[in-house]
Short mmCIF file of C-alpha atoms and ligand atoms in Angstrom, two decimals:
data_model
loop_
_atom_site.label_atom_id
_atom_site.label_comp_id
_atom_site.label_asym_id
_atom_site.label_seq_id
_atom_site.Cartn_x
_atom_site.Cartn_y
_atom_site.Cartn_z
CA UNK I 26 97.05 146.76 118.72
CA UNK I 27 100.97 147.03 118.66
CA UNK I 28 100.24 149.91 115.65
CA UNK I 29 98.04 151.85 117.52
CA UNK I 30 98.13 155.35 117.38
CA UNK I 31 96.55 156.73 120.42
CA UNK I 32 94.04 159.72 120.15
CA UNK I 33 94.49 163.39 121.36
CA UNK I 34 91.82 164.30 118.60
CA UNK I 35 89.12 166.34 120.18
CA UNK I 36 86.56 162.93 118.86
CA UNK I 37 86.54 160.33 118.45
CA UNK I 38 89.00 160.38 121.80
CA UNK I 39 90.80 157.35 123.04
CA UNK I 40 88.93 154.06 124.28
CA UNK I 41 90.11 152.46 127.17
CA UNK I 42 90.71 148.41 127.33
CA UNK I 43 88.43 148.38 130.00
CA UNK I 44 85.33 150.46 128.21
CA UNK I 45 85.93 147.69 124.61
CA UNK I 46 85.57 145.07 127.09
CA UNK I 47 82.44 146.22 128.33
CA UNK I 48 81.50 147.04 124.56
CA UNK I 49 82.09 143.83 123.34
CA UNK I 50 79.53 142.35 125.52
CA UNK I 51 76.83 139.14 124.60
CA UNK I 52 73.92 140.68 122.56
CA UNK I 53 70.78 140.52 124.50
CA UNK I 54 67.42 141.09 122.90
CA UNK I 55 66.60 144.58 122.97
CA UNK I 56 63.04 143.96 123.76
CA UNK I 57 64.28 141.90 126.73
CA UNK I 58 63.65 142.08 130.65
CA UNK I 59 67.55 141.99 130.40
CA UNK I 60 67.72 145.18 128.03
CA UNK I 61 65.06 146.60 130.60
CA UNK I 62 67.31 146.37 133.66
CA UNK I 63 70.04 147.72 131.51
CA UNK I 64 68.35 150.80 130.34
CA UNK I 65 67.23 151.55 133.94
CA UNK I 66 70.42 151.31 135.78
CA UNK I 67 72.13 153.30 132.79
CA UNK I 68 69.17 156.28 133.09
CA UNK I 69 69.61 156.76 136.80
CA UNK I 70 73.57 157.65 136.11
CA UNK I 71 72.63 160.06 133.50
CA UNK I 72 69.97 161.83 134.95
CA UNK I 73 72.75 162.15 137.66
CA UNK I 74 75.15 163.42 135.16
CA UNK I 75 72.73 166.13 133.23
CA UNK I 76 71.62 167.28 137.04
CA UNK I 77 67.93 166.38 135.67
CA UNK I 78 64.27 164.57 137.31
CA UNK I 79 63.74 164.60 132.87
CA UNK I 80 63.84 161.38 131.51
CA UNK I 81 67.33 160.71 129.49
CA UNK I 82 67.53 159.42 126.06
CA UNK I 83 69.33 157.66 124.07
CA UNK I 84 69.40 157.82 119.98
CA UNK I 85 71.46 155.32 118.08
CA UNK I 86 73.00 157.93 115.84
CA UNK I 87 75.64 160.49 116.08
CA UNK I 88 74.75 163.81 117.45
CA UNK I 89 74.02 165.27 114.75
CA UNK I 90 70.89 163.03 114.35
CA UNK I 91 69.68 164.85 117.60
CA UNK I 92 71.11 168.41 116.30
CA UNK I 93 68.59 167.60 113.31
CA UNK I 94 65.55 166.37 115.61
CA UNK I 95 65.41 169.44 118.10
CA UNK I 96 64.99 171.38 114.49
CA UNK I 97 62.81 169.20 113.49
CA UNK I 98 60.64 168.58 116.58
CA UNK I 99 60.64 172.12 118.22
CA UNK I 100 60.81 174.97 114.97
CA UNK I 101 57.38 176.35 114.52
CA UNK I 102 57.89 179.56 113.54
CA UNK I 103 61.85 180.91 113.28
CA UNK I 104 65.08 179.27 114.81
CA UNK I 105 68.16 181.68 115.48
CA UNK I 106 71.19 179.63 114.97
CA UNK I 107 73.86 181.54 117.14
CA UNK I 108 76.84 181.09 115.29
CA UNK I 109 80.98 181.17 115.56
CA UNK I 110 82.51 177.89 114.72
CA UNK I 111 82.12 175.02 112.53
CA UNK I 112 79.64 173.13 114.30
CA UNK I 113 77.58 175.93 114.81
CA UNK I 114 77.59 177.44 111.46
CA UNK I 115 76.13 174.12 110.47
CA UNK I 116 73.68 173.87 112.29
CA UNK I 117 72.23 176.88 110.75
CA UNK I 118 72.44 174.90 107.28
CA UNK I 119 71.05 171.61 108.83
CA UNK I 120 67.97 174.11 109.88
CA UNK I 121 67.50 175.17 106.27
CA UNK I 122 67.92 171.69 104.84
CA UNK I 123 65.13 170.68 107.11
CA UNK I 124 63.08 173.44 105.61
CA UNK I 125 62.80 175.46 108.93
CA UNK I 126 62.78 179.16 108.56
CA UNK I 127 66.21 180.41 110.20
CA UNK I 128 68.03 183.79 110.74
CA UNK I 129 72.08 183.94 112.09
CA UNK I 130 73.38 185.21 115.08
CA UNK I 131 76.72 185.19 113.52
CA UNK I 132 80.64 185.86 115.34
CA UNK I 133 83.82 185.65 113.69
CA UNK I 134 85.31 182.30 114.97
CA UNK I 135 86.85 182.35 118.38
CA UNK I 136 84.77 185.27 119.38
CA UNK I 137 81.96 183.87 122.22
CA UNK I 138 78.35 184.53 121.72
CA UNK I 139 77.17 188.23 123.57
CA UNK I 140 74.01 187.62 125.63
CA UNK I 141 72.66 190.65 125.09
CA UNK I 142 72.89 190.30 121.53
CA UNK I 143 71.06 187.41 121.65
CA UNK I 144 68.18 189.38 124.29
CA UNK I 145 68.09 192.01 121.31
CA UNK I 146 67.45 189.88 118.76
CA UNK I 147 64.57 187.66 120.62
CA UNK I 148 62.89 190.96 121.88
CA UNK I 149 61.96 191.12 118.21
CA UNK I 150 59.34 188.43 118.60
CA UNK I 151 60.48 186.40 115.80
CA UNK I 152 61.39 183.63 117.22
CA UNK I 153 60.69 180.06 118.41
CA UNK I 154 63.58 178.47 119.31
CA UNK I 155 67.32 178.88 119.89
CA UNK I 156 70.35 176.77 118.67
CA UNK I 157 73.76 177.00 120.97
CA UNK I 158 76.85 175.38 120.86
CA UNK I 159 78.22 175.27 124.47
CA UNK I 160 81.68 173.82 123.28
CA UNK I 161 83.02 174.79 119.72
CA UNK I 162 85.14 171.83 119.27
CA UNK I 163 86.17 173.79 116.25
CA UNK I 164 87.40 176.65 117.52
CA UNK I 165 87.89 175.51 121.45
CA UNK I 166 86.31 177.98 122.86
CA UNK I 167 83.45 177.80 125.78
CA UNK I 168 80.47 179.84 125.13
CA UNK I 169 78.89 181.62 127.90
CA UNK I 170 76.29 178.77 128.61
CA UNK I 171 74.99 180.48 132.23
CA UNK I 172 74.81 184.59 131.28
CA UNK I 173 72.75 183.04 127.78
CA UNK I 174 70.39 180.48 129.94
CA UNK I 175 69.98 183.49 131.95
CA UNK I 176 68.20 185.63 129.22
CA UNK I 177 66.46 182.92 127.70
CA UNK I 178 64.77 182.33 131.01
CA UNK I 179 63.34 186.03 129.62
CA UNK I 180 62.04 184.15 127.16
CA UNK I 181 59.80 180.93 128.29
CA UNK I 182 58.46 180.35 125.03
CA UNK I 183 61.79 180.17 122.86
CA UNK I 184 63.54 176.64 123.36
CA UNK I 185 66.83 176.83 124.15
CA UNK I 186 68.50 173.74 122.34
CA UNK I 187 71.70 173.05 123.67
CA UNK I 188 74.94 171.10 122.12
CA UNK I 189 77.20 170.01 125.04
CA UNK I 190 78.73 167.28 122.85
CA UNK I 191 82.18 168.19 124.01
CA UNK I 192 81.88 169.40 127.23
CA UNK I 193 79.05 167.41 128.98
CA UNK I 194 80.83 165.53 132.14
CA UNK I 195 83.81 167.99 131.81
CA UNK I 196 82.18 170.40 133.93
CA UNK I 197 78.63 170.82 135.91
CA UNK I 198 76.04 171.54 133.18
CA UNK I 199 73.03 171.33 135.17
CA UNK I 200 70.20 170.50 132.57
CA UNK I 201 67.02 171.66 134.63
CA UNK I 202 68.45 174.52 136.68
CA UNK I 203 69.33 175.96 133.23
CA UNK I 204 65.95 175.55 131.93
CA UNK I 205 67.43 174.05 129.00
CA UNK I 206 64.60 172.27 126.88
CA UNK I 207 66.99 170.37 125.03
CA UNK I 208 70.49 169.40 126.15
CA UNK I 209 72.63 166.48 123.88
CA UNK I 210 75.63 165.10 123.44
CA UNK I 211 77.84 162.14 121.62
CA UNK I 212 79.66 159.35 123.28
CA UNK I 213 82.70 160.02 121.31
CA UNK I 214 84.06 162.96 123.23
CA UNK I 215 84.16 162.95 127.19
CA UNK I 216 82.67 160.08 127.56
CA UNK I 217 84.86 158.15 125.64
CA UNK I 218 83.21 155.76 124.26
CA UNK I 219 83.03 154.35 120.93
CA UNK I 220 81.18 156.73 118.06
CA UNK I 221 77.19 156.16 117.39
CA UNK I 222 75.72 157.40 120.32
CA UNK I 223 73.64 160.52 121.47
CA UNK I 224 72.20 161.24 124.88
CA UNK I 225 69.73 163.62 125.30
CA UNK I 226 67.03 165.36 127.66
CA UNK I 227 63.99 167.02 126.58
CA UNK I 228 62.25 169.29 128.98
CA UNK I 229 58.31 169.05 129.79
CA UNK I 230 57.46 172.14 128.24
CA UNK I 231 59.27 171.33 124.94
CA UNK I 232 57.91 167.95 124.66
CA UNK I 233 54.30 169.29 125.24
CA UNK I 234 55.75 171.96 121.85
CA UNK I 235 56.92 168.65 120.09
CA UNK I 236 52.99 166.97 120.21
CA UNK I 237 51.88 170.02 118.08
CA UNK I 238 54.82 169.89 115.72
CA UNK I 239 54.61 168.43 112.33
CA UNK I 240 56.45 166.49 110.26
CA UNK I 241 58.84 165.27 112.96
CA UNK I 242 59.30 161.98 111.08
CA UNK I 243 59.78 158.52 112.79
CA UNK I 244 63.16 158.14 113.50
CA UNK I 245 63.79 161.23 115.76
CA UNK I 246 60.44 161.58 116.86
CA UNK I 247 60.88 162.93 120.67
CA UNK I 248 57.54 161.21 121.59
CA UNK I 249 58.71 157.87 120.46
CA UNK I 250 61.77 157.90 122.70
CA UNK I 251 59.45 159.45 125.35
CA UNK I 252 56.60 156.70 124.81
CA UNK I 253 59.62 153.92 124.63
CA UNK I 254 61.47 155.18 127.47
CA UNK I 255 58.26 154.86 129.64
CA UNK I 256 59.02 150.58 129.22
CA UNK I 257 62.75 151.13 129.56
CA UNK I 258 63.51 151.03 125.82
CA UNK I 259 64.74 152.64 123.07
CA UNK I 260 62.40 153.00 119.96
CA UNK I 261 64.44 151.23 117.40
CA UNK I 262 67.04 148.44 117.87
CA UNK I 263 69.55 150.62 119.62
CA UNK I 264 73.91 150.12 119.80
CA UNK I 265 73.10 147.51 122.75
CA UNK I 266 76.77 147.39 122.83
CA UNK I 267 77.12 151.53 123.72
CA UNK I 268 74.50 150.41 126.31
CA UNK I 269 77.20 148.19 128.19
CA UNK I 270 80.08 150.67 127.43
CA UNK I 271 78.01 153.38 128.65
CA UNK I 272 77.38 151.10 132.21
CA UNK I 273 80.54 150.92 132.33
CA UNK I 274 82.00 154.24 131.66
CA UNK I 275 78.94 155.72 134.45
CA UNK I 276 80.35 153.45 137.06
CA UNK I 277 83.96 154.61 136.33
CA UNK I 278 82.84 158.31 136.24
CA UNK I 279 81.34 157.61 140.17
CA UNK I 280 83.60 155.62 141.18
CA UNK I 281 85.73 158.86 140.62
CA UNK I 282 83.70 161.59 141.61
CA UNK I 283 82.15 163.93 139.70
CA UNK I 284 83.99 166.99 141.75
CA UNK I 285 86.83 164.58 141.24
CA UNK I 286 86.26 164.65 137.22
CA UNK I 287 85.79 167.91 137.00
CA UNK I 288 89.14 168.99 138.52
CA UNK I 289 91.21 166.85 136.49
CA UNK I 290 89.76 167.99 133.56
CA UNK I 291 90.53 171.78 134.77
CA UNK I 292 94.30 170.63 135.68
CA UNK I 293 94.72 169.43 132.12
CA UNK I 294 93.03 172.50 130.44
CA UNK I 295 95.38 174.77 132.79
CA UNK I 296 98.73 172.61 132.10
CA UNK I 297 98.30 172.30 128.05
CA UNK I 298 97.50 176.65 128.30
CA UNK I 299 100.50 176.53 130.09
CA UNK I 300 102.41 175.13 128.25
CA UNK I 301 101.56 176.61 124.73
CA UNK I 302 102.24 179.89 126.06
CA UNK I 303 105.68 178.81 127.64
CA UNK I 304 106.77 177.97 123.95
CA UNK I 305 105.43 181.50 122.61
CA UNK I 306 102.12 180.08 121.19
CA UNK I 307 98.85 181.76 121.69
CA UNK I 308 95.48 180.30 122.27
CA UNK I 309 92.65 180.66 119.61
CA UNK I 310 89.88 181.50 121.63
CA UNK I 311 89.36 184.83 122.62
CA UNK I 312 91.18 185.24 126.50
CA UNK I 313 88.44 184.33 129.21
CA UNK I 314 86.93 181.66 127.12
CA UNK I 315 89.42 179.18 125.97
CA UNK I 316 87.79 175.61 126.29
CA UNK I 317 88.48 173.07 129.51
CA UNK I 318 87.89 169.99 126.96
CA UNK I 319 90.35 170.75 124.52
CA UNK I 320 93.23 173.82 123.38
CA UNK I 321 93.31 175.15 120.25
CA UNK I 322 96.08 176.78 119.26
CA UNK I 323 97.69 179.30 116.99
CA UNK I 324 100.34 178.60 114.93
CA UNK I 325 101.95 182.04 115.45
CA UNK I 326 105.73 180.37 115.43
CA UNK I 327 104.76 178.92 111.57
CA UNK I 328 105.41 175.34 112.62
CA UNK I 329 105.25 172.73 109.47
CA UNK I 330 102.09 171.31 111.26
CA UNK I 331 101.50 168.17 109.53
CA UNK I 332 105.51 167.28 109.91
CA UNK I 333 105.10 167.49 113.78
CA UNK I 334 102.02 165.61 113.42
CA UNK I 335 103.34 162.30 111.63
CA UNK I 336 106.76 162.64 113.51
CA UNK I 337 104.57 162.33 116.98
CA UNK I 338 103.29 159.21 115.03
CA UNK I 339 106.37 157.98 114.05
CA UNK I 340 108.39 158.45 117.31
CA UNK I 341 105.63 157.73 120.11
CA UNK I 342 102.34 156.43 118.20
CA UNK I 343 100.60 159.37 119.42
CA UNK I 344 98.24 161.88 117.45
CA UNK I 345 96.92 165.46 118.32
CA UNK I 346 94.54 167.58 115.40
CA UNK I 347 95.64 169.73 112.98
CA UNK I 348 93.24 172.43 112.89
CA UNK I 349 89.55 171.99 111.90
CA UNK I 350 87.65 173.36 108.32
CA UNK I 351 88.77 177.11 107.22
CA UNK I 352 91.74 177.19 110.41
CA UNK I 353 93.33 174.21 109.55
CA UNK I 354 97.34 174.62 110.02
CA UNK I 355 96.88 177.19 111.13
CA UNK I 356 95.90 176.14 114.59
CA UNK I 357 96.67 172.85 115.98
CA UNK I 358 94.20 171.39 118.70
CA UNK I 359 94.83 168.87 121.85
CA UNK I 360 91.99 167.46 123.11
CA UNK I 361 92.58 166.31 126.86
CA UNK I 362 89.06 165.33 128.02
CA UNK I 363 87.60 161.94 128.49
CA UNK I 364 90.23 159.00 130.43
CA UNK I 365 93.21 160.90 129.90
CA UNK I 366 95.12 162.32 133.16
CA UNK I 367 97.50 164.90 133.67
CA UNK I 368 100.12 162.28 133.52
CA UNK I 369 99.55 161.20 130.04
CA UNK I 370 98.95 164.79 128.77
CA UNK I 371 102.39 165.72 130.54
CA UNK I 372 103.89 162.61 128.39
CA UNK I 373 101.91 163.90 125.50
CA UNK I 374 103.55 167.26 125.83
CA UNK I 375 107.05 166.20 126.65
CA UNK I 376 106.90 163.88 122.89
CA UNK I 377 105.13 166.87 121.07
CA UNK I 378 108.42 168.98 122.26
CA UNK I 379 111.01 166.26 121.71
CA UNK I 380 109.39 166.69 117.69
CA UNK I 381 109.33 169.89 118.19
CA UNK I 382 113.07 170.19 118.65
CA UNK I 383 113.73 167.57 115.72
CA UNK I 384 111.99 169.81 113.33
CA UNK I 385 113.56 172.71 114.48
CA UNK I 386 117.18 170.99 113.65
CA UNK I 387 115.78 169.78 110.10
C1 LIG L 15 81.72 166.41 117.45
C2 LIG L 15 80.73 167.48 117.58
C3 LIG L 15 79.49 167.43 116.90
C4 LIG L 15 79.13 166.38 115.90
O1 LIG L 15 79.14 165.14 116.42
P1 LIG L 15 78.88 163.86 115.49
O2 LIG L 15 78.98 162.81 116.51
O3 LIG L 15 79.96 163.81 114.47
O4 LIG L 15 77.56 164.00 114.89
C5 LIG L 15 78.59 168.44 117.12
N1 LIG L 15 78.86 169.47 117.94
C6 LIG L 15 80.03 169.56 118.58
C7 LIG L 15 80.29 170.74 119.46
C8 LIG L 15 81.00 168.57 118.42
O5 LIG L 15 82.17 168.67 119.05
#
């Protein structure tokens, strides 16, 4: 690994020695008593970690699989995709492509969602079910998950489909206190695990909606995992080897605390702010909702982006984003969620300033 370049990309985020170790586990048959145990000592940690009695899945896909089956499992009538970032744009496109009926809630990026946009728009009647991006990786900006779970408690019979991908274990997102109905995320971003996993939880009343839902295929059928899940399996052959990273990584994140896990985070989010604005950079996000997972930044001082980039490669073997989709260059973004502490984002930050002052003498 002596040309590894480690990863402050906000995903797929750095693997620890310890979590391949675990990953690169003896296969056991995943129709085992083995695989049994396994499932069941990895589903009490999660339920712990999505604050849920709900049963926790598991899909061997990335989360966009799951993105596509809470479309495809819970849109009778209309979804209303609310919108400001890459990810969530998409999702509005993914609803089309699945041949869902779907209107826009649509912000300019880095603006957060307004919840009582959102309770105007659903006291229309129109529709069924909700799509929101907690985290917009894109952007780095937090959404207002509690003030919009608040008005869609208004609104029992909408399900609220949630994307946590990049902030679930970052902070307390407390699945059934929410009343989310469907909450997911990808083992590529806090969790740090390796890519081609999704966790999810599916609440009663949106897994009753599910039975009378057609055409939710095979694949990410929510009553398959349920029905699988009831004998401690998965419905297909699943990444076995995400199932021992995934023990793993749940042990690590008690061993820690979750209060514990949730600070550090915080003290990284608060250091990297810091220290953007110290060099007369400003954050994306709109103040009040710049992300605790990741910063992106605005390239207000017309930095030669890519140049720092590959000179952080070159010098330390270290790389940080350069702005995702229509922002690219000009925002940068440094993800600090998942193993990393604020001692290696301080040692990140000291090399990205040592290039910094290179390219500034070029
Ligand atoms: C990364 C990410 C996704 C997509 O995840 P994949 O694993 O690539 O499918 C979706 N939503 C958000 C907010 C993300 O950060």
């Amino acid at each position: 690994m002596s040309n590894h370049i480690k990863l402050f990309i906000p995903g797929p985020t750095e693997v620890s020695k310890k979590t391949f170790e675990a990953f690169a586990s003896p296969m056991i048959g995943h129709r085992s008593k083995d695989f049994q145990a396994l499932y069941r000592e990895v589903q009490s940690g999660l339920q712990k970690l999505f604050y849920t009695q709900r049963p926790v899945f598991f899909s061997t896909s990335s989360a966009w699989g799951v993105m596509e089956a809470a479309i495809r499992n819970l849109v009778q009538k209309k979804v209303l995709c609310c919108m400001n970032g890459a990810f969530s744009d998409k999702w509005f496109d993914v609803a089309i492509r699945c041949g869902k009926e779907a209107d826009k809630l649509q912000y300019p990026w880095g603006k957060p969602i307004d919840p009582s946009d959102l309770k105007n728009r659903l006291n229309s009647n129109a529709y069924d079910a909700v799509t929101f991006i907690h985290n917009e990786t894109s952007t780095g900006m937090m959404n207002p998950l509690f003030e919009v779970a608040a008005v869609m408690k208004e609104f029992p019979d909408v399900s609220f489909i949630v994307d946590c991908v990049s902030s679930f274990s970052v902070l307390k997102i407390p699945f059934d206190d929410l009343g989310i109905d469907v909450m997911l995320t990808g083992t590529q971003k806090a969790l740090a695990l390796p890519p081609g996993g999704a966790l999810f939880a599916v609440s009663q009343k949106a897994m009753a909606k599910a039975e009378k839902t057609p055409a939710r295929g095979y694949y990410f059928d929510f009553l398959e995992f349920q029905k699988n899940h009831d004998n401690s399996m998965t419905p297909s052959t699943p990444s076995i080897s995400l199932f021992y990273a995934l023990k793993s990584k749940i042990a690590e994140i008690f061993e820690e605390g979750l209060e514990n896990r949730y600070q550090r985070h915080l003290t990284m989010a608060l250091m990297t702010r810091q220290w953007a604005k110290e060099r007369g950079f400003e954050l994306f996000p709109q103040i009040g909702y710049e992300s605790i997972s990741l910063s992106c930044i605005k390239n207000n001082l017309g930095i030669d982006i890519p140049q720092w980039i590959q000179l952080l490669k070159n010098r330390f073997s270290m790389t940080i984003d350069g702005g995702y989709g229509k922002i690219k260059g000009q925002t940068f973004r440094i993800s600090h969620m998942g193993d990393e502490t604020p001692k290696t984002i301080g040692n990140l930050l000291d090399n990205l300033d040592e290039c910094l002052q290179e390219l500034k003498k070029a």
